[in-house]
Coordinates of C-alpha atoms in Angstrom, one line a residue:
Chain A
X1 CA 0.0 0.0 0.0
X2 CA 1.5 3.3 -1.0
X3 CA 0.3 6.4 0.7
X4 CA 0.8 10.0 -0.4
X5 CA 3.9 11.1 1.5
X6 CA 5.5 14.5 1.6
X7 CA 8.9 13.0 2.3
X8 CA 9.5 11.6 -1.2
X9 CA 11.4 14.7 -2.1
X10 CA 13.7 14.4 0.9
X11 CA 14.1 10.7 0.2
X12 CA 15.2 11.5 -3.4
X13 CA 17.8 13.9 -2.1
X14 CA 19.1 11.4 0.4
X15 CA 19.3 8.4 -2.0
X16 CA 20.7 10.4 -4.9
X17 CA 23.3 12.0 -2.6
X18 CA 24.8 8.5 -2.0
X19 CA 25.8 8.3 -5.7
X20 CA 27.5 11.7 -5.5
X21 CA 29.2 11.1 -2.1
X22 CA 30.7 7.8 -3.3
X23 CA 32.3 9.6 -6.2
X24 CA 33.5 12.4 -3.9
X25 CA 35.0 9.7 -1.6
X26 CA 36.6 7.9 -4.6
X27 CA 38.1 11.2 -5.7
X28 CA 40.2 11.3 -2.5
X29 CA 41.8 8.1 -3.7
X30 CA 42.9 9.6 -7.0
X31 CA 46.3 11.4 -6.9
X32 CA 46.5 14.7 -8.8
X33 CA 47.4 14.3 -12.4
X34 CA 50.8 15.6 -13.3
X35 CA 50.5 17.1 -16.8
X36 CA 48.5 20.4 -17.0
X37 CA 47.7 20.2 -13.3
X38 CA 51.1 20.8 -11.9
X39 CA 51.9 23.5 -14.4
X40 CA 48.6 25.3 -13.6
X41 CA 49.4 25.3 -9.9
X42 CA 52.9 26.6 -10.5
X43 CA 51.4 29.4 -12.5
X44 CA 48.9 30.1 -9.7
X45 CA 51.8 30.3 -7.2
X46 CA 53.6 33.1 -8.9
X47 CA 50.8 35.4 -10.0
X48 CA 48.2 37.4 -8.0
X49 CA 44.5 37.1 -8.4
X50 CA 44.3 40.5 -10.0
X51 CA 47.1 39.6 -12.5
X52 CA 45.3 36.4 -13.5
X53 CA 42.0 38.1 -14.1
X54 CA 43.5 41.1 -15.9
X55 CA 45.6 38.9 -18.3
X56 CA 42.4 37.0 -19.2
X57 CA 40.4 40.1 -20.0
X58 CA 43.2 41.7 -22.0
X59 CA 43.9 38.7 -24.1
X60 CA 47.3 38.3 -22.6
X61 CA 46.5 34.8 -21.4
X62 CA 45.5 33.6 -24.9
X63 CA 42.0 32.7 -23.6
X64 CA 39.3 34.7 -22.0
X65 CA 38.8 32.6 -18.8
X66 CA 39.1 35.0 -15.9
X67 CA 36.7 33.2 -13.6
X68 CA 38.4 29.9 -14.2
X69 CA 41.7 31.3 -13.1
X70 CA 40.0 33.4 -10.4
X71 CA 38.3 30.3 -8.9
X72 CA 41.6 28.3 -9.1
X73 CA 43.5 31.0 -7.4
X74 CA 40.9 31.4 -4.6
X75 CA 40.8 27.7 -3.8
X76 CA 44.6 27.5 -4.2
X77 CA 45.1 30.2 -1.6
X78 CA 42.3 28.9 0.7
X79 CA 44.0 25.5 0.8
X80 CA 46.8 26.9 2.9
X81 CA 49.1 24.3 1.6
X82 CA 46.7 21.3 1.8
X83 CA 46.2 21.3 -1.9
X84 CA 45.1 17.8 -2.5
X85 CA 42.5 17.7 0.3
X86 CA 41.0 21.1 -0.5
X87 CA 40.9 20.7 -4.3
X88 CA 39.5 17.2 -4.1
X89 CA 36.9 18.4 -1.5
X90 CA 35.9 21.2 -3.9
X91 CA 35.5 18.7 -6.8
X92 CA 33.5 16.4 -4.6
X93 CA 31.3 19.3 -3.6
X94 CA 30.7 20.2 -7.2
X95 CA 29.5 16.7 -7.9
X96 CA 27.2 16.8 -4.9
X97 CA 25.9 20.2 -5.8
X98 CA 25.3 19.0 -9.4
X99 CA 23.2 16.0 -8.1
X100 CA 21.2 18.3 -5.8
X101 CA 20.4 20.7 -8.6
X102 CA 19.5 17.8 -10.8
X103 CA 17.1 16.3 -8.2
X104 CA 15.6 19.8 -7.6
X105 CA 14.6 19.9 -11.3
X106 CA 12.9 16.6 -11.0
X107 CA 10.3 18.1 -8.6
X108 CA 9.8 14.8 -6.8
X109 CA 6.4 14.7 -5.1
X110 CA 5.2 11.1 -5.2
X111 CA 6.4 7.6 -5.3
X112 CA 6.2 7.4 -9.1
X113 CA 8.3 10.6 -9.5
X114 CA 10.7 9.5 -6.7
X115 CA 11.3 6.1 -8.2
X116 CA 12.9 7.4 -11.3
X117 CA 15.2 9.9 -9.5
X118 CA 18.0 7.4 -8.6
X119 CA 17.9 6.0 -12.1
X120 CA 18.2 9.6 -13.4
X121 CA 21.1 10.3 -11.1
X122 CA 22.9 7.2 -12.3
X123 CA 22.3 8.4 -15.8
X124 CA 23.6 11.9 -15.0
X125 CA 26.8 10.6 -13.5
X126 CA 27.2 7.6 -15.7
X127 CA 26.6 9.5 -19.0
X128 CA 29.5 9.1 -21.4
X129 CA 30.2 12.8 -21.6
X130 CA 30.3 13.1 -17.8
X131 CA 33.2 10.8 -17.2
X132 CA 35.9 13.3 -18.1
X133 CA 34.4 15.8 -15.7
X134 CA 35.4 13.8 -12.7
X135 CA 38.4 11.7 -13.8
X136 CA 40.3 14.9 -14.8
X137 CA 41.0 18.0 -12.9
X138 CA 43.4 20.9 -13.5
X139 CA 43.0 20.9 -10.4
X140 CA 39.4 22.0 -10.8
X141 CA 37.5 20.5 -13.8
X142 CA 36.2 23.6 -15.6
X143 CA 33.7 21.6 -17.5
X144 CA 32.2 20.3 -14.3
X145 CA 31.8 23.9 -13.2
X146 CA 29.9 24.6 -16.4
X147 CA 27.8 21.5 -16.0
X148 CA 26.8 22.8 -12.6
X149 CA 26.1 26.2 -14.1
X150 CA 23.8 24.5 -16.7
X151 CA 21.9 22.6 -13.9
X152 CA 21.6 25.9 -12.0
X153 CA 20.3 27.6 -15.1
X154 CA 17.6 25.0 -15.6
X155 CA 16.5 25.6 -12.0
X156 CA 16.3 29.3 -12.7
X157 CA 14.1 28.7 -15.7
X158 CA 11.6 26.8 -13.6
X159 CA 11.7 29.2 -10.7
X160 CA 9.0 31.7 -9.8
X161 CA 9.5 34.7 -12.1
X162 CA 11.1 37.7 -10.4
X163 CA 13.7 40.4 -11.2
X164 CA 16.1 38.5 -8.8
X165 CA 15.9 35.4 -11.0
X166 CA 16.7 37.6 -14.1
X167 CA 19.7 39.1 -12.3
X168 CA 20.8 35.6 -11.2
X169 CA 20.5 34.4 -14.8
X170 CA 22.7 37.2 -16.1
X171 CA 25.3 36.8 -13.4
X172 CA 25.3 33.0 -13.9
X173 CA 25.7 33.4 -17.7
X174 CA 28.6 35.9 -17.2
X175 CA 30.3 33.6 -14.7
X176 CA 29.9 30.6 -17.0
X177 CA 31.0 32.2 -20.2
X178 CA 34.0 33.9 -18.5
X179 CA 35.0 30.6 -17.0
X180 CA 35.3 28.6 -20.3
X181 CA 33.9 29.1 -23.8
X182 CA 31.4 26.3 -23.3
X183 CA 29.6 28.6 -20.9
X184 CA 28.0 30.4 -23.8
X185 CA 25.6 27.4 -24.1
X186 CA 23.6 28.8 -21.2
X187 CA 22.3 31.4 -23.6
X188 CA 20.5 29.0 -25.9
X189 CA 19.3 27.2 -22.8
X190 CA 17.7 30.4 -21.5
X191 CA 16.3 31.2 -25.0
X192 CA 14.9 27.7 -25.5
X193 CA 13.3 27.7 -22.0
X194 CA 11.6 30.9 -22.8
X195 CA 10.4 29.7 -26.2
X196 CA 8.9 26.6 -24.7
X197 CA 7.0 28.5 -22.1
X198 CA 9.2 28.5 -19.0
X199 CA 9.1 32.0 -17.6
X200 CA 11.4 31.7 -14.6
X201 CA 13.8 33.8 -16.6
X202 CA 11.7 36.5 -18.2
X203 CA 11.9 38.1 -21.6
X204 CA 13.9 40.9 -19.9
X205 CA 16.3 38.4 -18.5
X206 CA 16.7 36.7 -21.9
X207 CA 17.3 40.0 -23.6
X208 CA 19.9 40.9 -21.0
X209 CA 21.8 37.6 -21.5
X210 CA 21.6 38.2 -25.2
X211 CA 23.3 41.5 -24.8
X212 CA 26.0 39.8 -22.7
X213 CA 26.5 37.4 -25.6
X214 CA 27.0 40.4 -27.9
X215 CA 29.5 42.0 -25.5
X216 CA 31.4 38.7 -25.0
X217 CA 31.8 38.0 -28.8
X218 CA 32.8 41.6 -29.5
X219 CA 35.4 41.5 -26.6
X220 CA 36.8 38.3 -27.9
X221 CA 37.0 39.6 -31.5
X222 CA 38.8 42.8 -30.3
X223 CA 41.2 41.3 -27.7
X224 CA 41.9 37.7 -28.6
X225 CA 44.2 37.0 -31.5
X226 CA 43.3 33.4 -31.9
X227 CA 39.5 33.4 -31.7
X228 CA 39.1 29.7 -32.5
X229 CA 41.4 26.7 -32.1
X230 CA 43.3 25.7 -35.2
X231 CA 43.7 22.2 -36.7
X232 CA 47.3 22.0 -35.4
X233 CA 46.4 22.4 -31.7
X234 CA 45.2 18.9 -30.8
X235 CA 44.3 15.5 -32.2
X236 CA 40.7 14.8 -33.1
X237 CA 38.8 11.7 -34.3
X238 CA 37.6 11.3 -37.8
X239 CA 35.6 8.3 -39.0
X240 CA 37.4 5.3 -37.5
X241 CA 40.6 6.7 -36.2
X242 CA 42.2 9.4 -34.1
X243 CA 44.1 11.9 -36.3
X244 CA 47.1 13.7 -35.0
X245 CA 47.4 17.5 -35.6
X246 CA 49.8 17.0 -38.5
X247 CA 47.5 14.6 -40.2
X248 CA 44.6 17.0 -39.7
X249 CA 46.6 19.8 -41.2
X250 CA 47.7 17.6 -44.1
X251 CA 44.2 16.5 -44.9
X252 CA 42.1 19.6 -44.1
X253 CA 44.6 22.4 -43.9
X254 CA 43.5 23.9 -47.2
X255 CA 39.8 23.6 -46.5
X256 CA 38.8 22.7 -43.0
X257 CA 35.1 23.1 -43.7
X258 CA 34.4 19.4 -44.3
X259 CA 36.1 18.6 -41.0
X260 CA 34.1 21.2 -39.2
X261 CA 30.9 19.9 -40.8
X262 CA 31.8 16.4 -39.7
X263 CA 32.2 17.5 -36.1
X264 CA 28.9 19.5 -36.1
X265 CA 26.9 16.6 -37.6
X266 CA 28.4 13.7 -35.6
X267 CA 28.8 15.3 -32.2
X268 CA 25.1 15.2 -31.4
X269 CA 25.2 11.5 -32.2
X270 CA 27.7 11.0 -29.4
X271 CA 25.0 12.3 -27.0
X272 CA 22.0 10.5 -28.5
X273 CA 23.6 7.2 -29.2
X274 CA 27.0 7.3 -27.4
X275 CA 28.7 6.9 -30.8
X276 CA 31.0 8.3 -32.1
X277 CA 33.2 9.1 -29.2
X278 CA 35.7 12.0 -29.7
X279 CA 34.8 11.7 -33.4
X280 CA 35.7 8.0 -33.7
X281 CA 33.0 5.4 -34.7
X282 CA 34.4 2.6 -32.4
X283 CA 31.1 0.7 -32.2
X284 CA 30.6 0.8 -36.0
X285 CA 34.2 -0.2 -36.5
X286 CA 33.8 -3.2 -34.2
X287 CA 30.6 -4.1 -35.9
X288 CA 32.3 -4.1 -39.3
X289 CA 35.1 -6.3 -38.0
X290 CA 32.6 -8.6 -36.1
X291 CA 34.5 -8.1 -32.8
X292 CA 32.3 -6.4 -30.3
X293 CA 33.6 -5.1 -27.0
X294 CA 30.8 -5.8 -24.4
X295 CA 31.4 -2.5 -22.6
X296 CA 30.9 -0.6 -25.9
X297 CA 27.8 -2.6 -26.7
X298 CA 26.4 -1.9 -23.2
X299 CA 26.9 1.8 -23.4
X300 CA 25.6 2.2 -27.0
X301 CA 22.6 0.0 -26.2
X302 CA 21.6 1.8 -23.0
X303 CA 22.0 5.3 -24.4
X304 CA 20.2 4.4 -27.6
X305 CA 17.3 2.7 -25.7
X306 CA 16.9 5.7 -23.5
X307 CA 16.9 8.1 -26.5
X308 CA 14.3 6.0 -28.3
X309 CA 12.1 5.9 -25.2
X310 CA 12.4 9.6 -24.6
X311 CA 11.7 10.6 -28.2
X312 CA 8.9 8.0 -28.7
X313 CA 7.2 9.3 -25.6
X314 CA 7.6 12.9 -26.8
X315 CA 6.1 11.9 -30.2
X316 CA 3.2 10.1 -28.5
X317 CA 2.4 13.4 -26.7
X318 CA 2.3 15.4 -29.9
X319 CA -1.5 15.5 -30.1
X320 CA -1.6 16.7 -26.5
X321 CA 0.9 19.4 -27.3
X322 CA -1.5 21.0 -29.7
X323 CA -4.5 20.8 -27.5
X324 CA -3.2 21.4 -24.0
X325 CA 0.2 22.9 -24.4
X326 CA 3.5 21.5 -23.4
X327 CA 4.1 19.4 -20.3
X328 CA 7.3 19.7 -18.2
X329 CA 8.7 16.6 -20.0
X330 CA 8.0 18.2 -23.4
X331 CA 9.7 21.4 -22.3
X332 CA 12.8 19.6 -21.1
X333 CA 13.0 17.5 -24.3
X334 CA 12.8 20.6 -26.4
X335 CA 15.3 22.5 -24.4
X336 CA 17.7 19.6 -24.6
X337 CA 17.3 19.4 -28.4
X338 CA 17.9 23.1 -28.7
X339 CA 21.0 23.0 -26.6
X340 CA 22.2 19.9 -28.3
X341 CA 22.2 21.7 -31.6
X342 CA 24.0 24.7 -30.1
X343 CA 26.5 22.4 -28.4
X344 CA 27.2 20.7 -31.7
X345 CA 27.9 24.0 -33.4
X346 CA 30.5 25.0 -30.7
X347 CA 32.1 21.6 -31.1
X348 CA 33.1 22.4 -34.7
X349 CA 36.9 22.7 -34.2
X350 CA 37.4 19.3 -32.6
X351 CA 35.4 16.7 -30.7
X352 CA 35.8 15.9 -27.0
X353 CA 33.3 14.3 -24.6
X354 CA 33.7 17.2 -22.2
X355 CA 32.6 19.8 -24.7
X356 CA 29.3 17.9 -25.2
X357 CA 28.8 17.7 -21.4
X358 CA 26.3 20.5 -21.2
X359 CA 24.1 18.6 -23.7
X360 CA 24.8 15.4 -21.8
X361 CA 23.5 17.0 -18.6
X362 CA 20.4 18.3 -20.3
X363 CA 19.9 14.8 -21.8
X364 CA 19.8 13.3 -18.3
X365 CA 17.2 15.9 -17.3
X366 CA 15.0 15.4 -20.3
X367 CA 15.2 11.6 -20.2
X368 CA 14.5 11.4 -16.5
X369 CA 11.6 13.9 -16.6
X370 CA 10.2 11.9 -19.5
X371 CA 10.5 8.7 -17.5
X372 CA 8.8 10.4 -14.6
X373 CA 5.9 11.3 -17.0
X374 CA 5.6 7.6 -17.9
X375 CA 5.5 6.4 -14.3
X376 CA 3.0 9.1 -13.5
X377 CA 0.8 8.0 -16.4
X378 CA 0.7 4.6 -14.9
X379 CA 0.0 6.0 -11.4
X380 CA -2.9 8.2 -12.7
X381 CA -5.2 5.3 -13.5
X382 CA -5.2 1.5 -13.7
X383 CA -3.6 0.3 -17.0
X384 CA -3.7 -3.0 -18.8
X385 CA -1.6 -5.5 -16.9
X386 CA 0.4 -6.4 -19.9
X387 CA 1.3 -2.8 -20.6
X388 CA 2.3 -2.3 -17.0
X389 CA 4.5 -5.4 -17.1
X390 CA 6.2 -4.4 -20.4
X391 CA 6.8 -0.9 -19.0
X392 CA 8.3 -2.5 -15.9
X393 CA 10.7 -4.6 -17.9
X394 CA 11.7 -1.5 -19.8
X395 CA 12.3 0.4 -16.6
X396 CA 14.3 -2.5 -15.1
X397 CA 16.5 -2.6 -18.2
X398 CA 17.1 1.1 -18.0
X399 CA 17.8 1.1 -14.3
X400 CA 20.2 -1.8 -14.6
X401 CA 22.0 -0.3 -17.6
X402 CA 22.5 3.1 -16.1
X403 CA 23.5 1.6 -12.8
X404 CA 26.2 -0.4 -14.6
X405 CA 27.3 2.8 -16.4
X406 CA 27.6 4.5 -13.0
X407 CA 29.7 1.7 -11.6
X408 CA 31.9 2.0 -14.7
X409 CA 32.7 5.6 -13.7
X410 CA 34.0 4.3 -10.4
X411 CA 36.1 1.7 -12.2
X412 CA 37.6 4.5 -14.4
X413 CA 38.3 6.6 -11.4
X414 CA 40.4 3.7 -10.0
X415 CA 42.2 3.2 -13.3
X416 CA 42.9 7.0 -13.4
X417 CA 44.4 6.8 -9.9
X418 CA 46.9 4.2 -10.9
X419 CA 47.9 6.1 -14.1
X420 CA 48.2 9.4 -12.3
X421 CA 50.4 7.8 -9.7
X422 CA 52.7 6.3 -12.3
X423 CA 53.0 9.6 -14.1
X424 CA 54.4 11.2 -10.9
X425 CA 57.2 8.6 -10.9
X426 CA 58.4 9.9 -14.2
X427 CA 58.0 13.6 -13.1
X428 CA 61.6 14.5 -13.9
X429 CA 61.2 13.4 -17.5
X430 CA 58.0 15.6 -17.8
X431 CA 59.8 18.4 -16.1
X432 CA 62.7 18.3 -18.6
X433 CA 60.5 18.0 -21.6
X434 CA 58.4 21.0 -20.6
X435 CA 61.4 23.0 -19.1
X436 CA 59.4 23.4 -15.9
X437 CA 62.3 24.2 -13.6
X438 CA 63.5 26.9 -16.0
X439 CA 60.1 28.5 -16.3
X440 CA 59.2 28.2 -12.6
X441 CA 62.2 28.6 -10.3
X442 CA 60.1 27.7 -7.3
X443 CA 59.1 24.3 -8.9
X444 CA 61.5 21.8 -7.4
X445 CA 60.4 21.7 -3.7
X446 CA 56.8 22.2 -4.7
X447 CA 56.8 19.3 -7.2
X448 CA 58.8 17.2 -4.8
X449 CA 56.1 17.5 -2.2
X450 CA 53.3 16.8 -4.6
X451 CA 55.2 13.8 -5.9
X452 CA 55.8 12.4 -2.4
X453 CA 52.1 12.8 -1.6
X454 CA 51.0 11.2 -4.9
X455 CA 53.2 8.2 -4.6
X456 CA 52.6 7.6 -0.9
X457 CA 48.8 7.4 -1.5
X458 CA 47.6 3.8 -1.3
X459 CA 45.9 3.2 -4.6
X460 CA 44.7 -0.3 -5.1
X461 CA 44.9 -1.5 -8.7
X462 CA 41.6 -2.2 -10.4
X463 CA 42.9 -5.7 -11.0
X464 CA 40.7 -6.6 -8.1
X465 CA 37.7 -6.1 -10.4
X466 CA 39.3 -7.6 -13.5
X467 CA 36.1 -9.4 -14.3
X468 CA 34.6 -6.0 -14.9
X469 CA 37.0 -4.9 -17.5
X470 CA 35.1 -6.4 -20.4
X471 CA 32.0 -4.6 -19.4
X472 CA 33.8 -1.2 -19.1
X473 CA 33.5 1.4 -21.8
X474 CA 37.1 1.8 -22.7
X475 CA 36.5 4.2 -25.6
Chain B
X1 CA -4.6 5.4 0.6
X2 CA -4.3 4.0 -2.9
X3 CA -4.5 0.3 -3.8
X4 CA -1.4 -1.3 -5.1
X5 CA -2.0 -2.4 -8.6
X6 CA 0.3 -3.4 -11.5
X7 CA 0.5 0.3 -12.2
X8 CA 3.1 0.4 -9.5
X9 CA 5.3 -2.1 -11.4
X10 CA 7.1 0.4 -13.7
X11 CA 8.2 2.8 -11.0
X12 CA 9.2 -0.1 -8.7
X13 CA 11.1 -1.7 -11.5
X14 CA 12.9 1.6 -12.2
X15 CA 14.0 1.7 -8.6
X16 CA 15.3 -1.9 -8.2
X17 CA 18.8 -1.7 -9.8
X18 CA 19.8 1.8 -8.6
X19 CA 18.8 0.9 -5.0
X20 CA 20.8 -2.3 -5.3
X21 CA 23.8 -0.2 -6.4
X22 CA 23.3 2.1 -3.4
X23 CA 23.2 -0.9 -1.1
X24 CA 26.2 -2.4 -2.8
X25 CA 28.1 0.9 -2.5
X26 CA 27.3 1.2 1.2
X27 CA 28.2 -2.3 2.1
X28 CA 30.8 -3.5 -0.3
X29 CA 32.6 -0.9 -2.3
X30 CA 34.7 0.5 0.5
X31 CA 36.4 -2.8 1.3
X32 CA 36.6 -3.6 -2.4
X33 CA 38.6 -0.4 -3.1
X34 CA 41.0 -1.5 -0.5
X35 CA 41.7 -4.6 -2.5
X36 CA 39.4 -7.0 -0.8
X37 CA 35.7 -7.8 -0.6
X38 CA 33.0 -9.3 -2.9
X39 CA 33.7 -7.1 -5.9
X40 CA 37.3 -8.3 -6.2
X41 CA 39.0 -11.5 -6.9
X42 CA 40.5 -11.4 -3.4
X43 CA 43.8 -10.4 -2.0
X44 CA 46.3 -7.7 -2.7
X45 CA 48.7 -7.6 -5.5
X46 CA 52.1 -9.4 -5.3
X47 CA 55.2 -7.7 -6.5
X48 CA 55.3 -9.7 -9.7
X49 CA 51.7 -8.9 -10.4
X50 CA 52.3 -5.2 -9.8
X51 CA 55.1 -5.3 -12.4
X52 CA 52.8 -7.1 -14.9
X53 CA 50.2 -4.4 -14.3
X54 CA 52.7 -1.6 -14.3
X55 CA 51.5 -0.4 -10.9
X56 CA 54.5 1.8 -10.2
X57 CA 52.8 3.3 -7.1
X58 CA 52.6 -0.2 -5.5
X59 CA 56.3 -0.9 -6.3
X60 CA 57.4 2.5 -4.9
X61 CA 55.5 2.0 -1.7
X62 CA 56.8 -1.6 -1.5
X63 CA 60.4 -0.3 -1.8
X64 CA 59.7 2.6 0.6
X65 CA 58.5 0.0 3.2
X66 CA 61.8 -1.8 2.9
X67 CA 60.7 -4.4 0.4
X68 CA 62.8 -5.9 -2.4
X69 CA 62.4 -6.3 -6.1
X70 CA 64.6 -9.3 -6.2
X71 CA 62.3 -12.0 -4.8
X72 CA 60.1 -14.3 -6.6
X73 CA 56.3 -14.0 -6.0
X74 CA 53.1 -15.5 -7.2
X75 CA 51.1 -14.4 -10.2
X76 CA 47.5 -15.5 -10.1
X77 CA 46.1 -17.6 -13.0
X78 CA 44.6 -15.5 -15.8
X79 CA 46.9 -12.6 -15.5
X80 CA 49.7 -13.8 -17.7
X81 CA 48.8 -17.4 -18.5
X82 CA 46.0 -19.7 -17.5
X83 CA 47.8 -21.2 -14.6
X84 CA 49.4 -19.8 -11.4
X85 CA 53.1 -18.8 -11.8
X86 CA 56.1 -17.8 -9.7
X87 CA 58.0 -14.9 -11.2
X88 CA 60.8 -12.5 -10.3
X89 CA 60.0 -8.8 -11.0
X90 CA 62.6 -8.9 -13.9
X91 CA 60.9 -11.9 -15.4
X92 CA 57.6 -10.2 -15.1
X93 CA 59.0 -7.0 -16.7
X94 CA 60.3 -9.2 -19.7
X95 CA 56.8 -10.8 -19.9
X96 CA 55.1 -7.4 -20.3
X97 CA 57.9 -6.1 -22.5
X98 CA 58.0 -2.4 -21.7
X99 CA 61.6 -1.1 -21.7
X100 CA 60.7 1.7 -19.3
X101 CA 59.4 -0.8 -16.8
X102 CA 62.4 -3.1 -17.2
X103 CA 64.8 -0.2 -16.6
X104 CA 62.8 0.8 -13.6
X105 CA 63.1 -2.7 -12.0
X106 CA 66.7 -3.1 -13.1
X107 CA 67.8 0.2 -11.7
X108 CA 66.4 -0.8 -8.3
X109 CA 67.4 -4.5 -8.3
X110 CA 70.0 -5.4 -11.0
X111 CA 70.7 -9.1 -11.5
X112 CA 74.3 -10.0 -10.9
X113 CA 74.2 -13.8 -10.8
X114 CA 75.6 -15.1 -14.1
X115 CA 73.3 -18.0 -14.3
X116 CA 70.3 -15.8 -13.7
X117 CA 71.5 -13.3 -16.3
X118 CA 71.7 -16.1 -18.9
X119 CA 68.2 -17.2 -18.0
X120 CA 66.8 -13.7 -18.3
X121 CA 68.5 -13.2 -21.7
X122 CA 67.1 -16.5 -22.9
X123 CA 63.7 -15.5 -21.7
X124 CA 63.9 -12.1 -23.4
X125 CA 64.9 -13.8 -26.7
X126 CA 62.1 -16.4 -26.4
X127 CA 59.6 -13.7 -25.6
X128 CA 60.7 -11.8 -28.6
X129 CA 61.9 -8.7 -26.7
X130 CA 64.9 -7.8 -28.7
X131 CA 65.4 -4.4 -27.0
X132 CA 65.4 -6.0 -23.6
X133 CA 67.7 -8.8 -24.9
X134 CA 70.1 -6.1 -26.2
X135 CA 70.3 -4.7 -22.7
X136 CA 71.2 -8.1 -21.2
X137 CA 73.6 -9.3 -23.8
X138 CA 76.6 -7.3 -22.7
X139 CA 76.1 -8.6 -19.1
X140 CA 75.2 -12.2 -19.8
X141 CA 77.7 -14.8 -21.0
X142 CA 77.3 -16.9 -24.1
X143 CA 74.0 -18.2 -23.0
X144 CA 73.0 -21.7 -24.1
X145 CA 69.2 -21.2 -24.5
X146 CA 68.7 -24.7 -25.8
X147 CA 68.9 -26.1 -22.2
X148 CA 67.2 -23.2 -20.6
X149 CA 64.1 -23.6 -18.4
X150 CA 61.4 -21.0 -18.7
X151 CA 58.9 -19.9 -16.0
X152 CA 56.0 -20.1 -18.4

């Protein structure tokens, strides 16, 4: 017997927090990574907060990311030397805050809405584009910051309209876009939310954020020499393989448009079907060779099944859209599709899971709210037993699949810990290759301490779970 | 009060696996991450296994605790071959074949016994590790690999 109970919302927060807290706890078992991270901290050591922010506004830093550096500097100074503990605690809090913001959007008020929340949280954290947000940190993962901003933005769009919400939306947008370029995706999010009828952020707020977009683009054009990344900056996937920068330049140097078009067209597929990953069609390649990797099959299957259910349910509600307007599930699906398209456009220079992470977060919201709509439809009136059983089988499959995906994130955190630790052992080689001691005279004692701390950390090898390896998504 | 019908099946089914994961995490994951417990295959790594898995952190901690990279230890079945083996760290390094790893073990525990050097050279040749064999050749004698015994 199920009684209406006002505690379902609290229960959702409690249960879903466990998923986040376990990740936060696992993060404390992952040594800092060496490359990027150590150099960033050495940079933080020798410049003031003001210098960091000024260089980012003037274009002197090469990027316009003042709040990324500002946040790094604030946490760095606040750590008072306990860098690992404080930065890892910050990253863990970001994961926890993301889950809370996610659960808040779900508006849990009954058993049927509560029941989907843990599945949705496993989806949020286990989504392919989320993995890089926790296994990497420099020493804060900027994309995780933006994912949190996107979740906060969705909360604003469903808030009670007020000038305070509009101001918060503008400030949030500025914070996100001046943290990393992906932050600009909050603008299409606000626009789409307004278009589909969510008025938490009013027309006034949308216009203000649009003005901020104009200012941001103009400032970039005026002060940044390299407005977009070139082909020679980093490797990127194309068709069935990873292409090194020199290969990309050789093939697309004269006319990069086909490569950009490839990225724009295929990056949404990475969210909708978990294929390709970083531009590489691993699953299709395995299919052509007849050699499937179970972990790849599991991920592609569960993401594709979820996408099909979400889109089929939305299509089934089409007639209702016309007569009664959009439901919350409809609104979230449409916002997701709009942001997915925008996210694909900003992915044009190269593909990376983290870049699509905003769309990934909105996917988890749209899919979970859609599943809540399905469970509420069953709760609204008795349905045919066969239909209920079929829906139950479907939900069981989704819950199992996304739970396995979530567990895979923990496995990857463990793998990352072992790799990061090994990197520190060869710190001197990295130091020489990057001329670290020449560039940062204060480096030797600082790196020595980080190295000692990283190597002393007891990191168990994931060999203990070797049976899991085949079911891990290694792409 | 509402009557429980089959309409409760879809939400209940959605909840089953994630709640099982929560229970698993609360009960089992902590010990498992420490290298024991129901998720693992039991036990901590041995030194030879750590070499095979290139777990440098384990090896460094082992050395810092006063351990040696000269002693033979067990490698569980399934890691290198289908059966359990006894390997020295250098044999394990040859098995995995990475020069960097071999150099790491060698720099911390070089082999000086001529008979053992010959055996390592034969093993490197048999395992088709020419770069590792090239490191051992100046140190080993004129090894007669026809009569050599191999650990796997």
